[in-house]
Short mmCIF file of C-alpha atoms and ligand atoms in Angstrom, two decimals:
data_model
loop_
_atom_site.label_atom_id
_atom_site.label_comp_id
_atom_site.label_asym_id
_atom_site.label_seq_id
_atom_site.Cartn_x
_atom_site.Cartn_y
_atom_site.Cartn_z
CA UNK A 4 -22.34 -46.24 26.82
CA UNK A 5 -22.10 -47.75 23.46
CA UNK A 6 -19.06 -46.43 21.05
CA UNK A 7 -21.29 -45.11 18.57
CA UNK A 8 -22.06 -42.44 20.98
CA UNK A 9 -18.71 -41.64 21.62
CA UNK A 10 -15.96 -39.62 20.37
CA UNK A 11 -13.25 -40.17 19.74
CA UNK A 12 -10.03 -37.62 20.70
CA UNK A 13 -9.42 -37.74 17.34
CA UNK A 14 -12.89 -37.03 16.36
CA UNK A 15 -13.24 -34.39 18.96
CA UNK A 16 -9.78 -32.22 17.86
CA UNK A 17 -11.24 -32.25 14.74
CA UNK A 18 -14.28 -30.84 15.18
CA UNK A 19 -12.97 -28.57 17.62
CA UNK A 20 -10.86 -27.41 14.36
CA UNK A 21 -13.65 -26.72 12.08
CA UNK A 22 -14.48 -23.20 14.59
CA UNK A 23 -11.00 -22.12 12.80
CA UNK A 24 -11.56 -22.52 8.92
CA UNK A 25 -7.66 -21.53 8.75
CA UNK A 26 -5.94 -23.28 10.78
CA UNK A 27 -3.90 -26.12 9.63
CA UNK A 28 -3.68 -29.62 10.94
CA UNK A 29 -0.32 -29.26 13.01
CA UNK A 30 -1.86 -28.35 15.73
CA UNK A 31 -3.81 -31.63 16.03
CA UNK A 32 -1.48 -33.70 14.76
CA UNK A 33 0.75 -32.59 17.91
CA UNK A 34 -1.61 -33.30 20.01
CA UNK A 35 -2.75 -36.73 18.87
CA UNK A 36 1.25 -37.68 19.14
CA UNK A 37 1.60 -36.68 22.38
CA UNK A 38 -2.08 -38.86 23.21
CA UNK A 39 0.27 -40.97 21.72
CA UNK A 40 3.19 -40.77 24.24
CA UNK A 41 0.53 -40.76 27.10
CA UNK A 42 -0.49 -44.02 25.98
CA UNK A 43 3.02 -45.68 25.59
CA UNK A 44 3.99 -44.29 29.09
CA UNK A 45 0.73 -45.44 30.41
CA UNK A 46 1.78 -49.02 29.16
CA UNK A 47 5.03 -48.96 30.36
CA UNK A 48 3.79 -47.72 33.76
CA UNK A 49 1.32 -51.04 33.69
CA UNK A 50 3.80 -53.32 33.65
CA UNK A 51 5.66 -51.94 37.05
CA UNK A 52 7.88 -54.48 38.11
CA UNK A 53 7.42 -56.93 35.37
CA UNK A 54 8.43 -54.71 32.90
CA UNK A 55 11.63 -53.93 35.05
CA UNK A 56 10.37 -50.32 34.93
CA UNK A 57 10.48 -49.85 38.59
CA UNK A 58 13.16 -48.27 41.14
CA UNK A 59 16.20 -45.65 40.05
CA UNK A 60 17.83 -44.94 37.10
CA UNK A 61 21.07 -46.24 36.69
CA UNK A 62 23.91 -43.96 34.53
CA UNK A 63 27.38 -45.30 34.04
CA UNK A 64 28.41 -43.00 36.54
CA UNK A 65 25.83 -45.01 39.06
CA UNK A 66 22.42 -43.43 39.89
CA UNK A 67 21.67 -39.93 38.15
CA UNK A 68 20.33 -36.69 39.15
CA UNK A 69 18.38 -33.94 37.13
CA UNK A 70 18.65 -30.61 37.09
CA UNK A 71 16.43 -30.09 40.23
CA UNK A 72 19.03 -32.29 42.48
CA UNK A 73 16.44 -34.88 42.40
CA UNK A 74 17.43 -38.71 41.77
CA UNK A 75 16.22 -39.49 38.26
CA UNK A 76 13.90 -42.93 38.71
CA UNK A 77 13.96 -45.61 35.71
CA UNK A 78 10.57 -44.23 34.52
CA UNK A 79 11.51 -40.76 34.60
CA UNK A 80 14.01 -41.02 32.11
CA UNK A 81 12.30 -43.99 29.74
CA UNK A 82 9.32 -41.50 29.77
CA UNK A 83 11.24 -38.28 28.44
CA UNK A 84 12.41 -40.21 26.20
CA UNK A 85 8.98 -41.84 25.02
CA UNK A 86 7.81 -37.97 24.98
CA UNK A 87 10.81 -36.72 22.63
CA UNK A 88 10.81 -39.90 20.13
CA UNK A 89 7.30 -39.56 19.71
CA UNK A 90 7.15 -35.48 18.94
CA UNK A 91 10.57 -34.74 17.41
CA UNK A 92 9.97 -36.03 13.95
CA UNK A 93 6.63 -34.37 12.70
CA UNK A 94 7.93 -30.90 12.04
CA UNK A 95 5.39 -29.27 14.19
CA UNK A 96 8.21 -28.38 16.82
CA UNK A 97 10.16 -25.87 17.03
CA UNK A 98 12.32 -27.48 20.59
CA UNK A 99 10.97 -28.67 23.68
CA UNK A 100 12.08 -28.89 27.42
CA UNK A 101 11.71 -30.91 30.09
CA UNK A 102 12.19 -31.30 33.79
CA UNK A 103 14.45 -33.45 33.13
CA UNK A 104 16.67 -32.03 30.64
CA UNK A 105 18.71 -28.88 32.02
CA UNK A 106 19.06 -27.35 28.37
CA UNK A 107 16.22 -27.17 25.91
CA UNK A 108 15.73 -29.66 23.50
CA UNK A 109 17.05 -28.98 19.38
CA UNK A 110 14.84 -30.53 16.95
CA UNK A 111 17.85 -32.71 15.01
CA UNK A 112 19.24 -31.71 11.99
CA UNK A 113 17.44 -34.42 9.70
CA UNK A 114 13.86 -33.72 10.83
CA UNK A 115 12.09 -30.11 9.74
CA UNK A 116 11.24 -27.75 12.70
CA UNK A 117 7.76 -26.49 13.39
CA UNK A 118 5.92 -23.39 14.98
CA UNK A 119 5.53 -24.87 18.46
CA UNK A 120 7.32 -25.54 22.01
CA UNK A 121 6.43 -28.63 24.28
CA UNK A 122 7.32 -28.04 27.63
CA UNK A 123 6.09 -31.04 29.82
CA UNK A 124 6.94 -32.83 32.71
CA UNK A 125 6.93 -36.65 31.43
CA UNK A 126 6.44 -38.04 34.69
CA UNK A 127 4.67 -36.68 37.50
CA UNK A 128 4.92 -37.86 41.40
CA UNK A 129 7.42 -40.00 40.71
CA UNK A 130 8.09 -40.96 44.07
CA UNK A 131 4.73 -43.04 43.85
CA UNK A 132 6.11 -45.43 41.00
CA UNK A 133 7.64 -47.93 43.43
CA UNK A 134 4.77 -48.05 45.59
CA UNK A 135 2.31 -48.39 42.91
CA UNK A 136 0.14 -44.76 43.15
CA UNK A 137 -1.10 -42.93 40.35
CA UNK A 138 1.85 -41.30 38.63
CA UNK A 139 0.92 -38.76 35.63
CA UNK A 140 2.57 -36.72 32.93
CA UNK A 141 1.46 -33.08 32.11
CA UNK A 142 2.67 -30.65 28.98
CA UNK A 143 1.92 -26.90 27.97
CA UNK A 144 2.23 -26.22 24.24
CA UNK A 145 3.31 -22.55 23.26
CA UNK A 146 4.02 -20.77 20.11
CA UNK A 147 7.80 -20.02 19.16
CA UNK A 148 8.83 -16.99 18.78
CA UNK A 149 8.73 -15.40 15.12
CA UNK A 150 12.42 -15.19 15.04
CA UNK A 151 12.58 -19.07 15.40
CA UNK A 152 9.70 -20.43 13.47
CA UNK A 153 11.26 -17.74 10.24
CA UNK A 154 14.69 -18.63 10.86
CA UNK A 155 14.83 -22.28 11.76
CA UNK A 156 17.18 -21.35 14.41
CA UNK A 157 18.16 -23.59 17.27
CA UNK A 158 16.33 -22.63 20.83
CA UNK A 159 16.99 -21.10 23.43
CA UNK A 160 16.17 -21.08 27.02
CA UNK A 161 14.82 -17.56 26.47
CA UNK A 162 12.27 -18.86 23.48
CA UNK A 163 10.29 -21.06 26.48
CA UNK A 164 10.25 -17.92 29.33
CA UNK A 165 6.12 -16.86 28.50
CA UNK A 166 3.98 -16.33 31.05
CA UNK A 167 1.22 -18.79 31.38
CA UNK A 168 -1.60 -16.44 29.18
CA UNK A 169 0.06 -17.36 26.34
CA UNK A 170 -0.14 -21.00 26.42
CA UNK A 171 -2.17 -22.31 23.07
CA UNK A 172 -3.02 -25.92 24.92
CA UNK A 173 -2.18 -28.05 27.60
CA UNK A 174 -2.96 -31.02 29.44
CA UNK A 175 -2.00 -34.36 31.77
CA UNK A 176 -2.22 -37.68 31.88
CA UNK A 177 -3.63 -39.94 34.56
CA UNK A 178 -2.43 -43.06 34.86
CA UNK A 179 -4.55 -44.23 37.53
CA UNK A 180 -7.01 -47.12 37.60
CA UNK A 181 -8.29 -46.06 34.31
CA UNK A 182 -6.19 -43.76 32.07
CA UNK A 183 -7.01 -40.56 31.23
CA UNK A 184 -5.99 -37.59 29.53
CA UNK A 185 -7.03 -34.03 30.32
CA UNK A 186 -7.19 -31.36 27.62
CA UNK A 187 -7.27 -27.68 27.21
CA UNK A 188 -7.40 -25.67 23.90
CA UNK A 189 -8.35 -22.37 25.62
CA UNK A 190 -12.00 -23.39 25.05
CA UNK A 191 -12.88 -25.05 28.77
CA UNK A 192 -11.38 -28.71 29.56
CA UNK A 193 -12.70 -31.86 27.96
CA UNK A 194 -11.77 -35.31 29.77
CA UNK A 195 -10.64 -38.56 27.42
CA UNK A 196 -10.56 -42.59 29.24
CA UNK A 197 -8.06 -44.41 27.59
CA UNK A 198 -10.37 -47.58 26.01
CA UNK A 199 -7.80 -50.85 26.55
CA UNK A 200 -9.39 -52.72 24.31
CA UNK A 201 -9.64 -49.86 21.18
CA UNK A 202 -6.51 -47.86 22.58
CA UNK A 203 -8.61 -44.96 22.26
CA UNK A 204 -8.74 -41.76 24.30
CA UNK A 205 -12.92 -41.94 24.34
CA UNK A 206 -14.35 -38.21 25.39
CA UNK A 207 -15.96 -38.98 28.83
CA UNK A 208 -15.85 -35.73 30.74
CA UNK A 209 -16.91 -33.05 28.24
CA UNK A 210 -16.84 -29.28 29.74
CA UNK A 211 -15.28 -29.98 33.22
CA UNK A 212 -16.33 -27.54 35.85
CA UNK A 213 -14.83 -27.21 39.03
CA UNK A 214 -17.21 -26.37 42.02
CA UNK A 215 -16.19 -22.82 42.98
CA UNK A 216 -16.99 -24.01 46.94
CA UNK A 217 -15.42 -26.65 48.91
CA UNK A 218 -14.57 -28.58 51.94
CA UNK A 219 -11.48 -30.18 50.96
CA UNK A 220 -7.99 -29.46 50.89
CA UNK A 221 -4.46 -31.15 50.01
CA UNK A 222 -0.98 -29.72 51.57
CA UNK A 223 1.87 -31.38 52.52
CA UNK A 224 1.42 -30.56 56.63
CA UNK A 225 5.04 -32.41 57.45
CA UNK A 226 6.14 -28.30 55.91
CA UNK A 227 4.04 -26.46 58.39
CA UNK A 228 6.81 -24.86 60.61
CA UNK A 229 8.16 -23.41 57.49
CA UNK A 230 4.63 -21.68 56.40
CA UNK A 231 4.30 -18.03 55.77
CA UNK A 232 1.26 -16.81 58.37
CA UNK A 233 -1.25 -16.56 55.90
CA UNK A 234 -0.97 -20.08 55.26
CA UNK A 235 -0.86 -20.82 58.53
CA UNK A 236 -4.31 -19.02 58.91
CA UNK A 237 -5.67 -20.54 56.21
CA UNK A 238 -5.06 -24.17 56.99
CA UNK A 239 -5.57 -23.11 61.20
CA UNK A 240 -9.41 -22.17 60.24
CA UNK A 241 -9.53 -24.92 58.06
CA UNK A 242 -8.64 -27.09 60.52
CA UNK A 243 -11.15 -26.18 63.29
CA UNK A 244 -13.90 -26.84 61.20
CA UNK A 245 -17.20 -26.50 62.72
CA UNK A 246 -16.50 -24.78 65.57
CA UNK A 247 -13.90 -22.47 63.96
CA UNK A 248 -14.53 -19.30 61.96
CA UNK A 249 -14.92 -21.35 58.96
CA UNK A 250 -18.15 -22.84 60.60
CA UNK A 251 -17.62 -26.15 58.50
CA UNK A 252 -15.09 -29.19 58.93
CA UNK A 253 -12.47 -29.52 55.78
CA UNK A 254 -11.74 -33.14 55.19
CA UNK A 255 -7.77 -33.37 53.94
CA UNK A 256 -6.11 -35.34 51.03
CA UNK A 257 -2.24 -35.66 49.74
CA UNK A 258 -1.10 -38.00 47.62
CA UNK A 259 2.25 -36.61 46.06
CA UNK A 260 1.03 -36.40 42.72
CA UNK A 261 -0.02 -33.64 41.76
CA UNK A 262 -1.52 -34.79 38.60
CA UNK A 263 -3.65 -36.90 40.65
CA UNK A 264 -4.84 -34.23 42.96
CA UNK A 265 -5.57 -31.98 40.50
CA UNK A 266 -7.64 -34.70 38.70
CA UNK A 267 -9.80 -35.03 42.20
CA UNK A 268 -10.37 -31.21 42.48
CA UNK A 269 -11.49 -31.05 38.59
CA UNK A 270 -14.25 -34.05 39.19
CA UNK A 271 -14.93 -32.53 43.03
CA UNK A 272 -13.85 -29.15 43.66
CA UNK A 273 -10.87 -28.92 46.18
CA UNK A 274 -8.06 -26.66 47.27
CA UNK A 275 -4.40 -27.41 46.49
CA UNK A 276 -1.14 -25.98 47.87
CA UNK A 277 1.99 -26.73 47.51
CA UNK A 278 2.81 -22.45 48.72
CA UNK A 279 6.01 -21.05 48.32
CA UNK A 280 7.54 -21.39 52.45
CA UNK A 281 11.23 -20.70 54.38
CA UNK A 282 12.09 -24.08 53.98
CA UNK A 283 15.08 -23.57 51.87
CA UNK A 284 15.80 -19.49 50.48
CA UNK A 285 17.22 -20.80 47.13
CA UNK A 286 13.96 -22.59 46.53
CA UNK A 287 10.82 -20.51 46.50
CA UNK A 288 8.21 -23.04 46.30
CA UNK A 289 8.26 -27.06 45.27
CA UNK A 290 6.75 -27.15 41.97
CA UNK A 291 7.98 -25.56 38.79
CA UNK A 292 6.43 -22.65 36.38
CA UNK A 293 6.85 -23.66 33.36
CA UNK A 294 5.87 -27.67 33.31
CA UNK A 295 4.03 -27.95 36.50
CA UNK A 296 2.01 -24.54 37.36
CA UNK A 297 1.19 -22.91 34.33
CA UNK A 298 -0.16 -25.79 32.20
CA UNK A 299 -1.64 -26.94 35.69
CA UNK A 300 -2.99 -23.76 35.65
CA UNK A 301 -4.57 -22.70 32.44
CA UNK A 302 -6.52 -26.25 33.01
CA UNK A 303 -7.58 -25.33 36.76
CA UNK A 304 -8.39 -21.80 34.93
CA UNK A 305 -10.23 -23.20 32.17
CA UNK A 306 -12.73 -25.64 34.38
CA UNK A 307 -13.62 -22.48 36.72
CA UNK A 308 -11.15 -22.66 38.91
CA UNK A 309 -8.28 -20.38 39.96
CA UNK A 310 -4.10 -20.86 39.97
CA UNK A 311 -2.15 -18.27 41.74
CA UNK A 312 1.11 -18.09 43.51
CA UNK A 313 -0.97 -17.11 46.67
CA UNK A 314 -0.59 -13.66 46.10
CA UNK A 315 -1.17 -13.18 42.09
CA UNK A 316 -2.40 -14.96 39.22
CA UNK A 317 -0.18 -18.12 38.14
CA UNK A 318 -0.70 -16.88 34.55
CA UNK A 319 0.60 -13.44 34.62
CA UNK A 320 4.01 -14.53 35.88
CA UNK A 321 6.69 -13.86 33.81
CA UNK A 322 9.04 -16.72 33.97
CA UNK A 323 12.68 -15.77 34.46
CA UNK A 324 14.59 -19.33 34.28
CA UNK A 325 13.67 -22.95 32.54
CA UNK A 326 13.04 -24.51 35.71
CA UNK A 327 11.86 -22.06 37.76
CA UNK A 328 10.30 -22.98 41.21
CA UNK A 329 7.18 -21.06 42.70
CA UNK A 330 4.78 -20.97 45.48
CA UNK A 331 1.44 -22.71 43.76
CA UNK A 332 -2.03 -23.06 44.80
CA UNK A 333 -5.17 -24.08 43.14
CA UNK A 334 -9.08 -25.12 43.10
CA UNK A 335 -12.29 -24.28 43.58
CA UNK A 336 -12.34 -20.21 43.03
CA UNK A 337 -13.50 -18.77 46.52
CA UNK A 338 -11.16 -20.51 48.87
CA UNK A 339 -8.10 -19.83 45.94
CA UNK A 340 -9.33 -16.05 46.43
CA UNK A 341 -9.71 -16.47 50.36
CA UNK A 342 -6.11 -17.51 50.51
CA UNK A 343 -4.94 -14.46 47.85
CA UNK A 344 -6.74 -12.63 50.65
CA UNK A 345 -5.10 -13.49 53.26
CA UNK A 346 -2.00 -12.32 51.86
CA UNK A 347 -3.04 -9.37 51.30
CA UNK A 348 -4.57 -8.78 54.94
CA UNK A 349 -1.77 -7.01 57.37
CA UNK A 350 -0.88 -10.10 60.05
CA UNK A 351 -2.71 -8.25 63.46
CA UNK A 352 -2.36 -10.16 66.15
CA UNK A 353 -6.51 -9.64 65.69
CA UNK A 354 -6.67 -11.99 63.15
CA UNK A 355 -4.64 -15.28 65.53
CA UNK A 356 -7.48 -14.86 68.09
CA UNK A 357 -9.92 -16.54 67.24
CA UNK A 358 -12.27 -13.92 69.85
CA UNK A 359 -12.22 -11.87 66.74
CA UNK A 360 -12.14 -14.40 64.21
CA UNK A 361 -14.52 -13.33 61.16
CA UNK A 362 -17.59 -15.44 62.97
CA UNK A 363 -16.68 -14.19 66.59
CA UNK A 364 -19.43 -11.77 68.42
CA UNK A 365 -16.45 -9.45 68.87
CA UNK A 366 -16.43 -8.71 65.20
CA UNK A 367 -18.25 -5.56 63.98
P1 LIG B 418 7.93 -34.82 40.22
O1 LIG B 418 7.71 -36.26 40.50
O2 LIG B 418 7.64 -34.46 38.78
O3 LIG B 418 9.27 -34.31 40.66
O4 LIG B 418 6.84 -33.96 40.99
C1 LIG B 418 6.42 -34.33 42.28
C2 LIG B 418 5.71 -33.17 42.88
C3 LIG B 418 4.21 -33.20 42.79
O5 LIG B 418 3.64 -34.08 41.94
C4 LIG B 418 3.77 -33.43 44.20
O6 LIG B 418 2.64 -32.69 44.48
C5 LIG B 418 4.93 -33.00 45.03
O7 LIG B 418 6.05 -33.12 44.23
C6 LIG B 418 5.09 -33.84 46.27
O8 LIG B 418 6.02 -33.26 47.08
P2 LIG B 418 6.33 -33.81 48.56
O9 LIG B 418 7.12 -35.06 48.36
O10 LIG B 418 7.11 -32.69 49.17
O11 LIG B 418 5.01 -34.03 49.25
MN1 LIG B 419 6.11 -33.07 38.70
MN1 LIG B 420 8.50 -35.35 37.02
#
């Protein structure tokens, strides 16, 4: 298709603006500069091992770890930074925080704060950088709190702990064989392909819906001795397929990223888990509230879809630390509601044979 019948992201945020004859331009202007970050990182990310981008990041104290216990890789790190530099000037923040910063972020001294928080996770799947898979970066924007945005106060960890409801936008970035960046404003999800040549986000996915049905699911199965039962069930039925209670065969997909396999199941419908399991007690799920489920989330939410913790929705949780862990799963609505199910359903010994499975003839 031709420019001309195009937008542009630019275009589109502003024009989405016009339905709020108040509202000022910060909003925007936030978003464009983190477009902006998207598309440095998305550079960067390009050049792989060219750009000497690729492997660990090196401290002076040798390799470094975040706040997760996770080793820090090169791109990690150059991306936060790419993410701060490009936001922390414009005086539409009020602090930010990141996976991989343990403490929020303070706006410094010399630049004026803002009524915002970014929260964002500058690079997603990082374990895919060295072996050139599509990495992402995703971000939730909130309001500060009244107290801040009056007082120009510093932040605090406390300022960033709202439940996912209250998010006012957020998105990802793909940086797969095309880039792409994924928006939410509250007012359904609008997909933007990076144009090389213009350096544009170009809207190419308006109104993203995701299927509410599907056949197609994506869980790490290396964890499945460390399942909860309803789980179990869930990915047992899936599993048999035809001749199961399901009735149909699931086809399976996991690429460590979730950015990427959220992507899939907003262009194709699709279930994703990553659910909280008995791996390790001190960590109740993979993934993380604030930067990873709840913008995740309000997207999923926003196309049609569902987020939930298995048992309730993602976006009523109230957050209770910065980097919070917790069981996720999204996708397509009825299979994200069969799984809520599940754990709702009392464990009989019934519901393991599959004589009384929900198809079987010894069902009433
Ligand atoms: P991050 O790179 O930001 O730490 O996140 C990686 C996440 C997520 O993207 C992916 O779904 C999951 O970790 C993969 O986990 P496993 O390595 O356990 O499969
Ligand atoms: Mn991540
Ligand atoms: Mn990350």
């Amino acid at each position: 298709m031709l420019l001309t019948q195009r937008s542009t992201l630019t275009q589109f945020l502003i024009e989405e603006r016009r339905r709020f004859p108040g509202a000022g331009g910060d909003f925007n202007a936030l978003i464009l500069d983190i477009a902006l970050a998207c598309k440095a990182i998305a550079r960067t990310v390009a050049f792989g091992e060219l750009g000497g981008v690729t492997g660990d990041h090196a401290s002076e104290q040798g390799g470094s770890v975040n706040v997760q216990g996770e080793t820090q890789k090169k791109l990690d790190v150059l991306s936060n930074d790419v993410f701060i530099r490009r936001t922390e000037w414009s005086g539409h923040l009020a602090g930010m925080a990141s996976e991989e910063m343990d403490l929020p972020y303070q706006i410094p001294g010399q630049y004026p704060r803002g009524k915002y928080l970014l929260v964002f996770d500058p690079l997603d799947g990082s374990s895919n950088i060295d072996v050139n898979v599509s990495v992402g970066s995703i971000f939730s924007v909130l309001r500060a709190p009244q107290a801040v945005i009056e007082t120009g106060r510093d932040v605090t960890q406390a300022d960033f702990l709202q439940p996912g409801s209250s998010q006012v936008a957020a998105g990802y970035a793909l940086y797969g064989p095309t880039t792409m960046l994924v928006l939410t404003v509250g007012d359904g999800v609008n997909g933007f392909t990076l144009d090389p040549n213009l350096g544009e986000f170009m809207l190419t996915h308006p109104k993203i819906q995701i299927p509410p049905d599907t056949h197609e699911f994506a869980i790490n199965a290396s964890n499945s001795r460390f399942w909860e039962s309803p789980v179990k069930r869930y990915v047992d039925e899936c599993l048999a397929g035809k001749t199961g209670p399901r009735a149909k065969d699931f086809n399976m997909r996991w690429i460590a990223s979730m950015v990427a396999e959220a992507h899939r199941i907003l262009m194709r419908g699709g279930v994703f888990m990553y659910p909280r399991d008995n791996k390790d007690p001190a960590k109740p799920g993979r993934l993380r509230l604030l930067y990873e489920a709840n913008p995740m989330g309000f997207i999923v939410e926003q196309a049609g879809g569902r987020a939930s913790t298995g048992e309730n929705p993602m976006m009523a949780v109230r957050p209770t630390a910065l980097h919070q862990r917790i069981g996720l799963v999204f996708g397509s609505k009825n299979e994200v509601e069969r799984i809520e199910r599940y754990h709702q359903e009392p464990v009989t010994t019934e519901l393991r044979n599959p004589l009384f499975a929900e198809r079987s003839l010894f069902r009433d």
